Amino acid sequence: MLRNTFFCPPHHQIGHLKAGRADLLRLGALFRVAATSPRSAIYIPLPPDPPPMALAGCGDTPALPTLLAREDTGLRPSDWPGLRRGMRRSSAPLQVTAPAARPPDRPDDVRRRADRHPARFAEHAGTITITARAELLFWIGDWLTDLGDRVAQDPHIHRHGESFLGDMAGFFDPGRTDRPMHAFCVVAVEPIFHRDRWRTRPAT
C-alpha cells in the first residue's frame, strides 16, 4: 500500500495523481515491475479514508485503487473483480526487485511508440486500470521516479506544501472513447516541506 497516493479517474480527458515524494519513488518502481512480466499485474489499494480531489468545475472526485499491467497480459478491466476474488483465496506474499530507474529523457522515441500504441486508462467496478506496452510502462516509471527525486528541491512545495510537477499529454487513450486523453497530471503533496507548518508549530 502507498500511504499518500491517490489516483483520480479522467474527467474531460484528464486524469490526476496526487502523491508524496516517497510514494512517487515507490510508484515509479511499481510501474517498472509491471513492465517486466507479461503474466503479472500490480494492484495498488487505496489508503484508509482517502480524501477526494477537488477539481475545478468538477466538484470532489473520489480517489480509486489502481491496477497496472502490460498490454500483452491480455488483462481487461472487467476481468479484475473475478481475479481479485481468486487472489484472496490463494494469495501468498511475494518479494520482487524493481529494475533500476533510467534517465527519463527519451521523448522522441517514447512519443513515437505512444502515438502508435498509447497506454490505456480505464475505470471499471471502482478500479482504475492502466495497461501499456512494456517500454511505455518502463518510461512512465522512470518519469515518476524523476519527479519524486525533484520534490525536495521544488520551491512551490516549500511555500505551499504541494506542487504541480508535470503531465503526460497524449500518452493515454481512455477506454470507451474516440478521443485521446489530453493529460495525466501529477501533483506532489509534502506538508513536511511547508515552511508555514514549522512556523506555526507550538514550542516544546
mmCIF file of C-alpha atoms in Angstrom, residues 2 5 17-29 141 144-149 151 165 186-189:
data_model
loop_
_atom_site.group_PDB
_atom_site.id
_atom_site.type_symbol
_atom_site.label_atom_id
_atom_site.label_comp_id
_atom_site.label_asym_id
_atom_site.label_seq_id
_atom_site.Cartn_x
_atom_site.Cartn_y
_atom_site.Cartn_z
ATOM 1 C CA LEU A 2 1.166 3.501 -0.820
ATOM 2 C CA THR A 5 -1.108 8.207 -3.235
ATOM 3 C CA LEU A 17 -2.292 11.572 -9.435
ATOM 4 C CA LYS A 18 -1.523 13.076 -6.026
ATOM 5 C CA ALA A 19 1.439 11.595 -4.167
ATOM 6 C CA GLY A 20 4.273 12.387 -1.793
ATOM 7 C CA ARG A 21 7.957 12.029 -2.596
ATOM 8 C CA ALA A 22 8.398 8.538 -1.134
ATOM 9 C CA ASP A 23 5.288 7.232 -2.869
ATOM 10 C CA LEU A 24 6.318 8.714 -6.222
ATOM 11 C CA LEU A 25 9.583 6.779 -5.921
ATOM 12 C CA ARG A 26 7.720 3.594 -4.965
ATOM 13 C CA LEU A 27 5.191 4.109 -7.714
ATOM 14 C CA GLY A 28 7.911 4.524 -10.296
ATOM 15 C CA ALA A 29 9.363 1.209 -9.158
ATOM 16 C CA GLY A 141 8.023 4.505 -14.086
ATOM 17 C CA LEU A 144 7.596 9.187 -11.869
ATOM 18 C CA THR A 145 10.897 8.356 -10.167
ATOM 19 C CA ASP A 146 12.448 11.510 -11.630
ATOM 20 C CA LEU A 147 9.517 13.567 -10.306
ATOM 21 C CA GLY A 148 9.994 12.021 -6.869
ATOM 22 C CA ASP A 149 13.683 12.943 -6.923
ATOM 23 C CA VAL A 151 10.223 17.050 -4.904
ATOM 24 C CA LEU A 165 5.122 18.621 -11.227
ATOM 25 C CA VAL A 186 0.929 14.703 -11.265
ATOM 26 C CA VAL A 187 0.729 16.823 -8.094
ATOM 27 C CA ALA A 188 3.228 16.281 -5.275
ATOM 28 C CA VAL A 189 1.943 16.799 -1.738
#
